[in-house]
Short mmCIF file of N, CA and C in Angstrom, two decimals:
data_model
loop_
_atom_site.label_atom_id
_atom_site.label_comp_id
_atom_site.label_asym_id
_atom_site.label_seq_id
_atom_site.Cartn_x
_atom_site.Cartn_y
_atom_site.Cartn_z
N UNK A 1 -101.47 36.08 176.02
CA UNK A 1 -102.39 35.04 176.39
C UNK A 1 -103.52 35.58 177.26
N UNK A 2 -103.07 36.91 177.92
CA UNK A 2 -104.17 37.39 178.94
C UNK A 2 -104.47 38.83 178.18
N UNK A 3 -105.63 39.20 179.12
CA UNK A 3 -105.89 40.75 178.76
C UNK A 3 -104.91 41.67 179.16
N UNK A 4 -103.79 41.36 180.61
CA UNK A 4 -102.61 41.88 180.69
C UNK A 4 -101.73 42.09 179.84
N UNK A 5 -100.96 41.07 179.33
CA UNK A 5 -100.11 41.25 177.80
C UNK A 5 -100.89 41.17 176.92
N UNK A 6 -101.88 41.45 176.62
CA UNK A 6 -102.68 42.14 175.54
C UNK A 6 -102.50 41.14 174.12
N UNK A 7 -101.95 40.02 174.42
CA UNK A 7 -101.65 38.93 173.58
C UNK A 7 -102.87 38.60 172.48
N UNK A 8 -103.70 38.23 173.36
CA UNK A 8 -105.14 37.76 172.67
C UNK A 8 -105.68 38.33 172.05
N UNK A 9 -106.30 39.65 172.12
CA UNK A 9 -106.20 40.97 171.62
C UNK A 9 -105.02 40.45 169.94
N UNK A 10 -104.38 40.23 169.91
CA UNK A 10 -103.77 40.46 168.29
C UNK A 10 -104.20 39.65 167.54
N UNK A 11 -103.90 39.77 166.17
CA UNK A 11 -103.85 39.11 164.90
C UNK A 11 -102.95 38.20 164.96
N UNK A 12 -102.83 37.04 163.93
CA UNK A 12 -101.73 36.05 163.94
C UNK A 12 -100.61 36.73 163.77
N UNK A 13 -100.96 37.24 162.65
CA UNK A 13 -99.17 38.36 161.91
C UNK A 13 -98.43 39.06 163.13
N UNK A 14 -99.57 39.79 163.48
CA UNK A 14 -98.75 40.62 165.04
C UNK A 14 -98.27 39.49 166.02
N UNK A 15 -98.96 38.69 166.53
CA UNK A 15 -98.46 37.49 167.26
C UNK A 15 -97.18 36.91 166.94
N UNK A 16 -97.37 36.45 165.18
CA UNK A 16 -96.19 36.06 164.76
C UNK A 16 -95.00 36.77 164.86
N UNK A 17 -94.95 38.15 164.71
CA UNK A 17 -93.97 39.16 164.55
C UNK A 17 -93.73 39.26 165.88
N UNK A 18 -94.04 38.96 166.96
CA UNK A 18 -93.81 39.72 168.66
C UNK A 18 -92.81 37.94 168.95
N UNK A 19 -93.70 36.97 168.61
CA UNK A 19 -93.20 36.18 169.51
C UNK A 19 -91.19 35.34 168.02
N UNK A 20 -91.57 36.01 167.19
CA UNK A 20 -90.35 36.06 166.34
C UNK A 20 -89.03 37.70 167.11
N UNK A 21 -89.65 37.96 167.96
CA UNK A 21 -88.70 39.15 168.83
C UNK A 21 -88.67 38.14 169.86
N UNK A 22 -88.89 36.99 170.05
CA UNK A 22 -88.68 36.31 171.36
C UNK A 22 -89.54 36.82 172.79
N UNK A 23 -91.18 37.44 172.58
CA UNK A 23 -91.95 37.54 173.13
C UNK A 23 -92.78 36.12 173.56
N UNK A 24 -92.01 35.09 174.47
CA UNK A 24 -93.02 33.83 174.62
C UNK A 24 -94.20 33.84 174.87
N UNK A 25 -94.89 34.87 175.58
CA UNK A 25 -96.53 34.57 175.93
C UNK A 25 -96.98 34.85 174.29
N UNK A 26 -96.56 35.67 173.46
CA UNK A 26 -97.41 35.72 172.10
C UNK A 26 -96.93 34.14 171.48
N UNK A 27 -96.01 33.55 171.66
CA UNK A 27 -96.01 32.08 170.94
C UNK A 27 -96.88 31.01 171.66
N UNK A 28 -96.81 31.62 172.99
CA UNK A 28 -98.05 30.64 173.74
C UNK A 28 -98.78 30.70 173.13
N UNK A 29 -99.68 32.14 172.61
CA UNK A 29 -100.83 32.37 172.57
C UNK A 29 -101.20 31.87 170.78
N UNK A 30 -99.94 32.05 170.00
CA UNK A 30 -100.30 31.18 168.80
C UNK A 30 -100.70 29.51 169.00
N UNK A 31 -99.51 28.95 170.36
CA UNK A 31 -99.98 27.55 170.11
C UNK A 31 -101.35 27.14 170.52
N UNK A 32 -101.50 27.85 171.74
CA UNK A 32 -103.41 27.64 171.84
C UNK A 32 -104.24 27.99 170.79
N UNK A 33 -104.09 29.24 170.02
CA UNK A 33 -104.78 29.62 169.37
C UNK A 33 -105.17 28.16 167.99
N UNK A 34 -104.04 27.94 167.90
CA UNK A 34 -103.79 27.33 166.85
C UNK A 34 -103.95 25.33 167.03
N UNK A 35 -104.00 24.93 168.11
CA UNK A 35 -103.70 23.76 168.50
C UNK A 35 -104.87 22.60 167.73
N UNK A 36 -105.68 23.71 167.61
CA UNK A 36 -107.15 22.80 167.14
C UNK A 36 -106.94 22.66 165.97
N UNK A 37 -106.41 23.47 164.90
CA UNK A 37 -106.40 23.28 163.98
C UNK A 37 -105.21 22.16 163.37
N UNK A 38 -104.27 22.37 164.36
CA UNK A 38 -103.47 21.39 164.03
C UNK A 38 -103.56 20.00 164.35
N UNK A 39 -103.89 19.61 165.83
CA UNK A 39 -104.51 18.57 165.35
C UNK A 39 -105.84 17.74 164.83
N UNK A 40 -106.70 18.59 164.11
CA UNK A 40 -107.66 18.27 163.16
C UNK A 40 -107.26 18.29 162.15
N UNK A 41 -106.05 19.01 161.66
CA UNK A 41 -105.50 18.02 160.28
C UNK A 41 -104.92 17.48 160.31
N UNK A 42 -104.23 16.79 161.60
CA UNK A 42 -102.96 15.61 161.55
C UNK A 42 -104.19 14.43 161.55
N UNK A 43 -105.50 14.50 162.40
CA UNK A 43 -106.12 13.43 162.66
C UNK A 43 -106.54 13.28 161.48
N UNK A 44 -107.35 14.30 160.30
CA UNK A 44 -107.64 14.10 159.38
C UNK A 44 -106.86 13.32 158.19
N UNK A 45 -105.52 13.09 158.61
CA UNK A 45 -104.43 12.79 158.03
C UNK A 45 -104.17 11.18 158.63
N UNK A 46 -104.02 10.84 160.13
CA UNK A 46 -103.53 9.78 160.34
C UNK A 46 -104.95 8.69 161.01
N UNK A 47 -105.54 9.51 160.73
CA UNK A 47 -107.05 8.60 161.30
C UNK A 47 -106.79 8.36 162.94
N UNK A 48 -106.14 8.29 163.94
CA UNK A 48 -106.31 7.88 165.14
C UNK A 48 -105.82 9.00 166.19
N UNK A 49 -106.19 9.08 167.03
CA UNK A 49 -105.95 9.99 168.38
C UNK A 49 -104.60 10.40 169.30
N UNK A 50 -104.22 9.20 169.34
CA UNK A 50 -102.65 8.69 169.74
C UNK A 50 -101.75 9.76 168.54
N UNK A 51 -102.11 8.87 166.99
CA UNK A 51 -101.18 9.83 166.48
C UNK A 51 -101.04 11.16 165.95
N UNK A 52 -102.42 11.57 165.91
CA UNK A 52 -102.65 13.32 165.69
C UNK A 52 -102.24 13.34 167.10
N UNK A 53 -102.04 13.39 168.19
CA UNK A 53 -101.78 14.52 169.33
C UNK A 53 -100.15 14.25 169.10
N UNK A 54 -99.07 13.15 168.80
CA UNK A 54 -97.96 13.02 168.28
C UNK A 54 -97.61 13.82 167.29
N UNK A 55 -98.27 13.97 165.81
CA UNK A 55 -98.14 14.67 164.85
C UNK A 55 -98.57 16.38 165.24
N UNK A 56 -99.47 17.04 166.03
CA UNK A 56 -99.92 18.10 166.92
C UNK A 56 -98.10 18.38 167.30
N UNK A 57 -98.05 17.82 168.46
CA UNK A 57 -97.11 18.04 169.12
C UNK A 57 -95.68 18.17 168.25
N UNK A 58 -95.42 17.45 167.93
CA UNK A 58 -94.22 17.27 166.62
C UNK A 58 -94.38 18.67 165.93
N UNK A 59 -95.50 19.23 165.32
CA UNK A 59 -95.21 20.11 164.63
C UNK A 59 -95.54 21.63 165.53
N UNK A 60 -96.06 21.52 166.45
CA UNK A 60 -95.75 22.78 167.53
C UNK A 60 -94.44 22.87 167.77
N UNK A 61 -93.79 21.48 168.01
CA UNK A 61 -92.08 22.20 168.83
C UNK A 61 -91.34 22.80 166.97
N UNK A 62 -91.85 22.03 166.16
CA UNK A 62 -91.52 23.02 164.70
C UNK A 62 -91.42 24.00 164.36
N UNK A 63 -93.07 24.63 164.68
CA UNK A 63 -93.19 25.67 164.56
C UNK A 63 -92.20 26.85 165.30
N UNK A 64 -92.16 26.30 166.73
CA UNK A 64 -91.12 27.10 167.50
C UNK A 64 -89.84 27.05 166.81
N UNK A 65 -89.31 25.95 166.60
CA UNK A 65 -87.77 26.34 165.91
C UNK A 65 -87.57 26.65 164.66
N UNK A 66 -89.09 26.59 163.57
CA UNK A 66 -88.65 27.72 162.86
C UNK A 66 -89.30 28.90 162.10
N UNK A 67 -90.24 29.55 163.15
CA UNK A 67 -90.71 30.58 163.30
C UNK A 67 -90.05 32.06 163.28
N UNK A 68 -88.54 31.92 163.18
CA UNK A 68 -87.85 32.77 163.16
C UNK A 68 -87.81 32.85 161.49
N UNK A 69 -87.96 31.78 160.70
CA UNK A 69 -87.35 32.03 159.15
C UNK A 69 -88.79 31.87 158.58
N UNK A 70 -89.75 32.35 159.13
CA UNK A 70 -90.85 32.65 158.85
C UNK A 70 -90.73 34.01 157.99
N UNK A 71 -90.73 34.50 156.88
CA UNK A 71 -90.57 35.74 156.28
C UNK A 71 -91.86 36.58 156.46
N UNK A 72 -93.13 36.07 155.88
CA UNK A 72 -94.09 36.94 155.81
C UNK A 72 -95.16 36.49 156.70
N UNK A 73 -95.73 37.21 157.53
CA UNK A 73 -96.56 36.72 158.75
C UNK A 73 -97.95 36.16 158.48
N UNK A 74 -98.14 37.03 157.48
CA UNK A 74 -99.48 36.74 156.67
C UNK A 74 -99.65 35.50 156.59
N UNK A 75 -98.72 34.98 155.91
CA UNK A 75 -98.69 33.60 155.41
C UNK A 75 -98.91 32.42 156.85
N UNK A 76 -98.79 32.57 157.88
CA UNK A 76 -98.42 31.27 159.04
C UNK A 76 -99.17 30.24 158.90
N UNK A 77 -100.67 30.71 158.47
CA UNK A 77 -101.53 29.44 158.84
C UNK A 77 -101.23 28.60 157.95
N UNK A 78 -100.81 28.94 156.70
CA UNK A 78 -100.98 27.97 155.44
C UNK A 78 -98.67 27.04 156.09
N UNK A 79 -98.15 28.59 156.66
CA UNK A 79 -96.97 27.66 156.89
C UNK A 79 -97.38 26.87 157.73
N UNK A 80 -97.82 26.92 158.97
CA UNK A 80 -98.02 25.96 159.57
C UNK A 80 -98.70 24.32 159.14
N UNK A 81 -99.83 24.49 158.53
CA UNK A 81 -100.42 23.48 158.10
C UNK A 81 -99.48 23.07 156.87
N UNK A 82 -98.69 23.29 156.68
CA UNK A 82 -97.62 22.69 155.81
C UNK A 82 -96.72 21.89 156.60
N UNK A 83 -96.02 22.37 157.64
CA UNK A 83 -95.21 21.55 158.98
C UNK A 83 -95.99 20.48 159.71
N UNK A 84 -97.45 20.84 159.54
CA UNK A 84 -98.45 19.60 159.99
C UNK A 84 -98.42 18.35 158.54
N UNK A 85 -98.60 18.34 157.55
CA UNK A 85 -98.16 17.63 156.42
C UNK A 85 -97.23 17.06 156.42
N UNK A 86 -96.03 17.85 156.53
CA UNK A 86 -94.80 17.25 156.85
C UNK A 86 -94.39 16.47 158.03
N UNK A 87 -94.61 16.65 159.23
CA UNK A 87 -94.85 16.00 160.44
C UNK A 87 -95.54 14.39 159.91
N UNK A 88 -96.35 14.64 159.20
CA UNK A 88 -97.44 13.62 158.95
C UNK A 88 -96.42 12.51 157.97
N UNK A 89 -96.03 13.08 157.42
CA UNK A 89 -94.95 12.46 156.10
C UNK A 89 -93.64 11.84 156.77
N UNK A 90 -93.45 12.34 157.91
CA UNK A 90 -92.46 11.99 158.85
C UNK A 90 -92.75 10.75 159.57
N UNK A 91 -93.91 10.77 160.06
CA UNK A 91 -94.47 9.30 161.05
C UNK A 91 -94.95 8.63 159.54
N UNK A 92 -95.10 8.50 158.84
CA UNK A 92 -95.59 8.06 158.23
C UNK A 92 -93.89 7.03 157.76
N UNK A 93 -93.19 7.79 156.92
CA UNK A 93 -92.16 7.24 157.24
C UNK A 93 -91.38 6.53 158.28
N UNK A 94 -91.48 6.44 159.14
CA UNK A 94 -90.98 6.12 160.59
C UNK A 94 -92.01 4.71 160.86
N UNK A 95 -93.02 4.56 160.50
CA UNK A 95 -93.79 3.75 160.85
C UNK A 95 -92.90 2.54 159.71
N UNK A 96 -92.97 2.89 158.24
CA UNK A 96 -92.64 2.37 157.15
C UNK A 96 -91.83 1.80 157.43
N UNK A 97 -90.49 2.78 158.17
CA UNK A 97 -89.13 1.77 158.17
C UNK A 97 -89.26 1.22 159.36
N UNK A 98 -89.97 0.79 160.46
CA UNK A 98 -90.22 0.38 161.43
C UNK A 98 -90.49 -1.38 161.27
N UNK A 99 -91.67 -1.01 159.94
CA UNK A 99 -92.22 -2.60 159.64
C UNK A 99 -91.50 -2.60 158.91
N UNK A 100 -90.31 -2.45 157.94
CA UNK A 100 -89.57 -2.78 157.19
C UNK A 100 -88.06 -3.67 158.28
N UNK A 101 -87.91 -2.60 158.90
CA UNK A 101 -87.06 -3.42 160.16
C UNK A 101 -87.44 -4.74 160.59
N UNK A 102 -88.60 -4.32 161.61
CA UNK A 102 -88.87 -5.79 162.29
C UNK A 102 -89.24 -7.01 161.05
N UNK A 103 -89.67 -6.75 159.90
CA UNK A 103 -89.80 -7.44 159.05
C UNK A 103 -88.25 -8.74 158.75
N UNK A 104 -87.66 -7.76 158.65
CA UNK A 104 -86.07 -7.89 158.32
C UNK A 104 -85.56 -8.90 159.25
N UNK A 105 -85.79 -8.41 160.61
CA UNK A 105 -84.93 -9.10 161.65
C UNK A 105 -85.72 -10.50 161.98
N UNK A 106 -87.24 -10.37 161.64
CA UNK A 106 -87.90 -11.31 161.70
C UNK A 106 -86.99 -12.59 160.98
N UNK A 107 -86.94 -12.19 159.35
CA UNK A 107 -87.13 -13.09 158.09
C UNK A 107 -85.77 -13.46 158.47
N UNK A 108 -84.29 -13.03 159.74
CA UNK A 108 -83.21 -13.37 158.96
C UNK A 108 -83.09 -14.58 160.76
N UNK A 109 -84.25 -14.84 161.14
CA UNK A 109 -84.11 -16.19 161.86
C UNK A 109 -84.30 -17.04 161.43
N UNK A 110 -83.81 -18.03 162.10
CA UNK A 110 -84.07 -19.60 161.60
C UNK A 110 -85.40 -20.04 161.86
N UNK A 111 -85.72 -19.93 162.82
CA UNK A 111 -87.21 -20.09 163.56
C UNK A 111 -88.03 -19.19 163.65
N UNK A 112 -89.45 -19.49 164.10
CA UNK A 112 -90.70 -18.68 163.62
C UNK A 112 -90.93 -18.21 164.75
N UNK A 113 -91.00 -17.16 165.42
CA UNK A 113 -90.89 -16.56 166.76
C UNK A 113 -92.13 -16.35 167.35
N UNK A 114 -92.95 -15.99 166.43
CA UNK A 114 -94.77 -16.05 166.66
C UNK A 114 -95.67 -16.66 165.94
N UNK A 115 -96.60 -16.93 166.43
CA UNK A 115 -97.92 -17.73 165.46
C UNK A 115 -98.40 -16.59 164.59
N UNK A 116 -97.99 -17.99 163.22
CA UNK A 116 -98.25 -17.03 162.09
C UNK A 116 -99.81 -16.25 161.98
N UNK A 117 -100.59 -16.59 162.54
CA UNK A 117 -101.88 -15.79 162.53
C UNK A 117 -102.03 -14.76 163.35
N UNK A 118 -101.21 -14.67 163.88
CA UNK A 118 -100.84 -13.41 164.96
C UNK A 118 -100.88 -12.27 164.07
N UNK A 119 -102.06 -10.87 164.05
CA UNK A 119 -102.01 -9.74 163.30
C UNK A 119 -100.74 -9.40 163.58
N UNK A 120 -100.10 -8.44 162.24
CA UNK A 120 -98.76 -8.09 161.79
C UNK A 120 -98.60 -6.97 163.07
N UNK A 121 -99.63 -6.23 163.32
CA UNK A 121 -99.26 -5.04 164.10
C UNK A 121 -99.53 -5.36 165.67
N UNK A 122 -100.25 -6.56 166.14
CA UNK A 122 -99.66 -6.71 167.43
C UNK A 122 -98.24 -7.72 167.33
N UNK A 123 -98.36 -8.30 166.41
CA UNK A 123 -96.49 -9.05 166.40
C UNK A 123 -95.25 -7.77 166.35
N UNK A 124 -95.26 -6.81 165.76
CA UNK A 124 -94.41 -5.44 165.52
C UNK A 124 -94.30 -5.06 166.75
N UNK A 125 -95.74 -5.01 167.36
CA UNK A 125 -95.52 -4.02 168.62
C UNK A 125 -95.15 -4.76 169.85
N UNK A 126 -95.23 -6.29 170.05
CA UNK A 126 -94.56 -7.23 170.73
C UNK A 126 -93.34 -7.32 170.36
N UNK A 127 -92.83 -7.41 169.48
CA UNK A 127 -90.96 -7.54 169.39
C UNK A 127 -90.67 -6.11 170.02
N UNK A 128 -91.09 -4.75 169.11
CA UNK A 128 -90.74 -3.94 169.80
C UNK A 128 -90.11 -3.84 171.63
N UNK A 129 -91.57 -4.14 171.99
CA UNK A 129 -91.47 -4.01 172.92
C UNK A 129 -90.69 -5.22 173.83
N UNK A 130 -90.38 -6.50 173.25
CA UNK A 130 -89.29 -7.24 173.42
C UNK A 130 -87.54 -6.63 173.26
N UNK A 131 -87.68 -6.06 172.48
CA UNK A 131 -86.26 -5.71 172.01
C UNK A 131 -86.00 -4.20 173.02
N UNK A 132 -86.82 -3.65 173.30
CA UNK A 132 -86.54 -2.71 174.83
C UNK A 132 -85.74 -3.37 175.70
N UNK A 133 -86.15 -5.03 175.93
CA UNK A 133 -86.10 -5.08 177.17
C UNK A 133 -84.54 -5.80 177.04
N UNK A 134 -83.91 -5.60 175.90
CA UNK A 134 -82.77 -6.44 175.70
C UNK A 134 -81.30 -5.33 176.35
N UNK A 135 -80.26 -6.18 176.61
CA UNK A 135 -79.10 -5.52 177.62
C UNK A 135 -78.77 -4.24 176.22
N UNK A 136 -78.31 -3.25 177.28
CA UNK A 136 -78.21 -2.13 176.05
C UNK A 136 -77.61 -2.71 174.46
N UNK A 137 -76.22 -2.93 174.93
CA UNK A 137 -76.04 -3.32 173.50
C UNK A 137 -76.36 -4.03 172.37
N UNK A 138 -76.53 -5.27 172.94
CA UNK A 138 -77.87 -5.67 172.26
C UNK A 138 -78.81 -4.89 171.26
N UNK A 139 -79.75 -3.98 172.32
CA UNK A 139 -80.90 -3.35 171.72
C UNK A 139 -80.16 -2.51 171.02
N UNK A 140 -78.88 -1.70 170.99
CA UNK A 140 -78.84 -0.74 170.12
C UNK A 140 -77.96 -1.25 169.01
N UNK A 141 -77.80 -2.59 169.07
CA UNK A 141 -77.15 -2.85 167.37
C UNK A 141 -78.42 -3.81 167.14
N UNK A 142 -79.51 -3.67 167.32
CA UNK A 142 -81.04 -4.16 166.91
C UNK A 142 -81.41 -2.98 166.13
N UNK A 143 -81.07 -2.54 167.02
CA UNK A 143 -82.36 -0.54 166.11
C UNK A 143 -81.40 -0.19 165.50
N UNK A 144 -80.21 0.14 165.02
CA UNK A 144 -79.62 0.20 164.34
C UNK A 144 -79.74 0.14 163.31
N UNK A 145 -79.61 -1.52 163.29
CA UNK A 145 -79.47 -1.97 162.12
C UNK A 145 -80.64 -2.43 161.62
N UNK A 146 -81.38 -2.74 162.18
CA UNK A 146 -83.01 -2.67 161.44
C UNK A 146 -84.57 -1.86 161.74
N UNK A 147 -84.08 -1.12 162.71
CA UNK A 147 -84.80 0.06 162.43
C UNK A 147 -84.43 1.05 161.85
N UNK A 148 -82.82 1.59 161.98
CA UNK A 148 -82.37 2.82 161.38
C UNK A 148 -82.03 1.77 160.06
N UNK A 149 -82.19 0.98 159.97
CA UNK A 149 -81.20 0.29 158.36
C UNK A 149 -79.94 0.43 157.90
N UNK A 150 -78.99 0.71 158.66
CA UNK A 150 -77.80 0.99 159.02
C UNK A 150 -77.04 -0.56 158.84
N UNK A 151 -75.71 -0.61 158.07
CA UNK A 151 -74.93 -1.43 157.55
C UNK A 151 -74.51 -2.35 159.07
N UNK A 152 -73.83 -3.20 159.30
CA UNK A 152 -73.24 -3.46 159.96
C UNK A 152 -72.20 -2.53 160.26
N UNK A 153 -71.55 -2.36 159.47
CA UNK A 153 -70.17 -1.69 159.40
C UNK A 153 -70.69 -0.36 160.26
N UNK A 154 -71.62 0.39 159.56
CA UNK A 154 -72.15 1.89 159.74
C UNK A 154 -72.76 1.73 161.55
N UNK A 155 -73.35 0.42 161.73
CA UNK A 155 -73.79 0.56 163.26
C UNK A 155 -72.14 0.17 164.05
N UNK A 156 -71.26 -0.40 163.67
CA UNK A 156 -70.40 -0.40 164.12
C UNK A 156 -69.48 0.88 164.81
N UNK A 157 -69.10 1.50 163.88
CA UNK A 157 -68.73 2.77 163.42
C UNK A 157 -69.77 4.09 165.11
N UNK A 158 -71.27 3.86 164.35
CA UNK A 158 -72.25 4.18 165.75
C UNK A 158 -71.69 4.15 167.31
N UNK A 159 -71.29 3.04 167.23
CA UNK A 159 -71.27 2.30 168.58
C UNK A 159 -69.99 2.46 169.04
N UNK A 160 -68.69 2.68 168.46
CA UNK A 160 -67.33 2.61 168.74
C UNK A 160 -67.05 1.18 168.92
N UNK A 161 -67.36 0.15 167.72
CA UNK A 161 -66.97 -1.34 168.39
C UNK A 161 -66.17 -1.72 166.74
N UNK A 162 -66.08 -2.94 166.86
CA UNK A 162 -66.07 -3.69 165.89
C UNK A 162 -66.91 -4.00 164.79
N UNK A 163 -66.98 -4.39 163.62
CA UNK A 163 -68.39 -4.85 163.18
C UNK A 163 -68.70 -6.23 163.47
N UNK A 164 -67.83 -6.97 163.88
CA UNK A 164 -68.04 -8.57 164.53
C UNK A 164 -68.42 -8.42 165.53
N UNK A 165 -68.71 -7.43 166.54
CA UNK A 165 -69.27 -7.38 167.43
C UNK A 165 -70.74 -6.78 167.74
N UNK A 166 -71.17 -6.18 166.58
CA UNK A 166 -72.25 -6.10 165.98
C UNK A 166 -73.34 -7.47 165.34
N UNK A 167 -72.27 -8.25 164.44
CA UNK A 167 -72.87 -9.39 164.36
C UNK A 167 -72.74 -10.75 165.42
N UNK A 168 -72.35 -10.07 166.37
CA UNK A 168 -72.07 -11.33 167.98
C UNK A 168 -73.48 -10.16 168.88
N UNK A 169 -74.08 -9.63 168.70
CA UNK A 169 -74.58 -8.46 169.34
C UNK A 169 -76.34 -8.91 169.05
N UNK A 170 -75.86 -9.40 167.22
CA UNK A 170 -77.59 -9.50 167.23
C UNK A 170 -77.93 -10.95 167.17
N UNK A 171 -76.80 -11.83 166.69
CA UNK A 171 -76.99 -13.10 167.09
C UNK A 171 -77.70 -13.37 168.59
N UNK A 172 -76.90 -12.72 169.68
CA UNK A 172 -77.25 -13.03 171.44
C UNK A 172 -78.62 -12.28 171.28
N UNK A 173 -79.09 -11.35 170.44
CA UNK A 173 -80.22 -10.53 170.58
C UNK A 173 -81.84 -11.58 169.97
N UNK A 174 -81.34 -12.23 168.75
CA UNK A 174 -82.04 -13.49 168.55
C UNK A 174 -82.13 -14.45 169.23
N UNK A 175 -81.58 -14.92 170.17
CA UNK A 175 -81.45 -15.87 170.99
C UNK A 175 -82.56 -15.44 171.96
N UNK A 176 -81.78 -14.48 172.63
CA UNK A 176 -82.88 -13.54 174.03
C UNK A 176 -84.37 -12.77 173.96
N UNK A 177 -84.31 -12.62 172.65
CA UNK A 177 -85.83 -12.38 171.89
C UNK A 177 -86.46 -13.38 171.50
N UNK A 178 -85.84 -14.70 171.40
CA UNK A 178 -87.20 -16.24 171.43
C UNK A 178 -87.24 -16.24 172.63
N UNK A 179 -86.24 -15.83 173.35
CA UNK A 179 -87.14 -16.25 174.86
C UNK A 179 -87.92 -15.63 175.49
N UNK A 180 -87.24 -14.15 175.34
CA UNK A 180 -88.81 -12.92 176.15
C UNK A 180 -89.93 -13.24 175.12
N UNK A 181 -90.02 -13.42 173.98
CA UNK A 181 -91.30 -13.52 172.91
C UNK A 181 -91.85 -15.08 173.89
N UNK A 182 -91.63 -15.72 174.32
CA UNK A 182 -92.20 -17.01 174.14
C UNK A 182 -92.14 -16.96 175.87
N UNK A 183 -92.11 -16.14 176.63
CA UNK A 183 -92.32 -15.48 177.81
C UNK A 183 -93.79 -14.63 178.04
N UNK A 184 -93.54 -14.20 176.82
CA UNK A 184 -94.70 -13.03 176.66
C UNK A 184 -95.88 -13.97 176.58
N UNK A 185 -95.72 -14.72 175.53
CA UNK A 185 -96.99 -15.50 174.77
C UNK A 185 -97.38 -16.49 175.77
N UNK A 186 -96.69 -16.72 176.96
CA UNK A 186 -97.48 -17.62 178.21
C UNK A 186 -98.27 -16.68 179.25
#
């Protein structure tokens, strides 16, 4: 990274090859080197700021864990900007089953929890952030089962409980989410 370890001074390949011997200042000096480029194609990819420095970051701690099964050094930039793609394919997914979740948990109340003209993505990011605030168990047979999409049975299994206690878990979780939602909205 400095003119001392003579880091900067190298090529990617040499970089790659020193900090694959477990030389960290040469992996420093790839992630600076390299940081711009990565997130100018995650942004180019996810359009916003927030999530290229997420998708950036995501695929730097990548690169570190698997920079070792890196075979030919030559190759990094194109591997890398491949782990940036993939990163990208990752939130991208994650977002998907996210609104597929809250969708889910939405549609399986009886009642309408927000005004229907309420944009989809501040209603998502209000339950979200409703369903944080729920007693642990609760929240984690919520994400479970409709963020991870996980069976009853399978979040059961998760949790070391019952699966009736899973469905006594999100019942109290519907209940306590009309009320922080209709908390929020005053």
């Amino acid at each position: 990274m400095d003119a001392v370890s003579g880091n900067s001074f190298l090529d990617d390949a040499s970089l790659v090859r020193k900090a694959q011997e477990g030389d960290r200042s040469a992996f420093g000096e790839l992630c600076d080197r390299h940081y711009r480029l990565v997130f100018q194609s995650a942004w180019r990819r996810v359009g916003n700021r927030a999530d290229a420095e997420d998708v950036a970051q995501d695929a730097l701690i990548k690169m570190g864990q698997g920079l070792r099964n890196l075979r030919d050094a030559a190759l990094f930039r194109g591997w890398l900007l491949r782990i940036v793609i993939n990163a990208v394919t990752d939130l991208q997914r994650r977002r998907k089953s996210e609104r597929i979740g809250v969708a889910a948990f939405v549609a399986e109340g009886d009642t309408v929890w927000f005004d229907e003209s309420e944009d989809t993505k501040d209603r998502d990011a209000g339950l979200w952030r409703a369903v944080r605030k729920l007693p642990d168990k609760q929240r984690e047979s919520v994400l479970l089962v409709y963020a991870d999409q996980m069976s009853h049975r399978e979040a059961a299994e998760a949790m070391g409980c019952a699966e009736a206690t899973i469905s006594w878990n999100l019942h109290e979780a519907r209940k306590r989410l009309k009320s922080l939602l209709s908390e929020d909205a005053q």
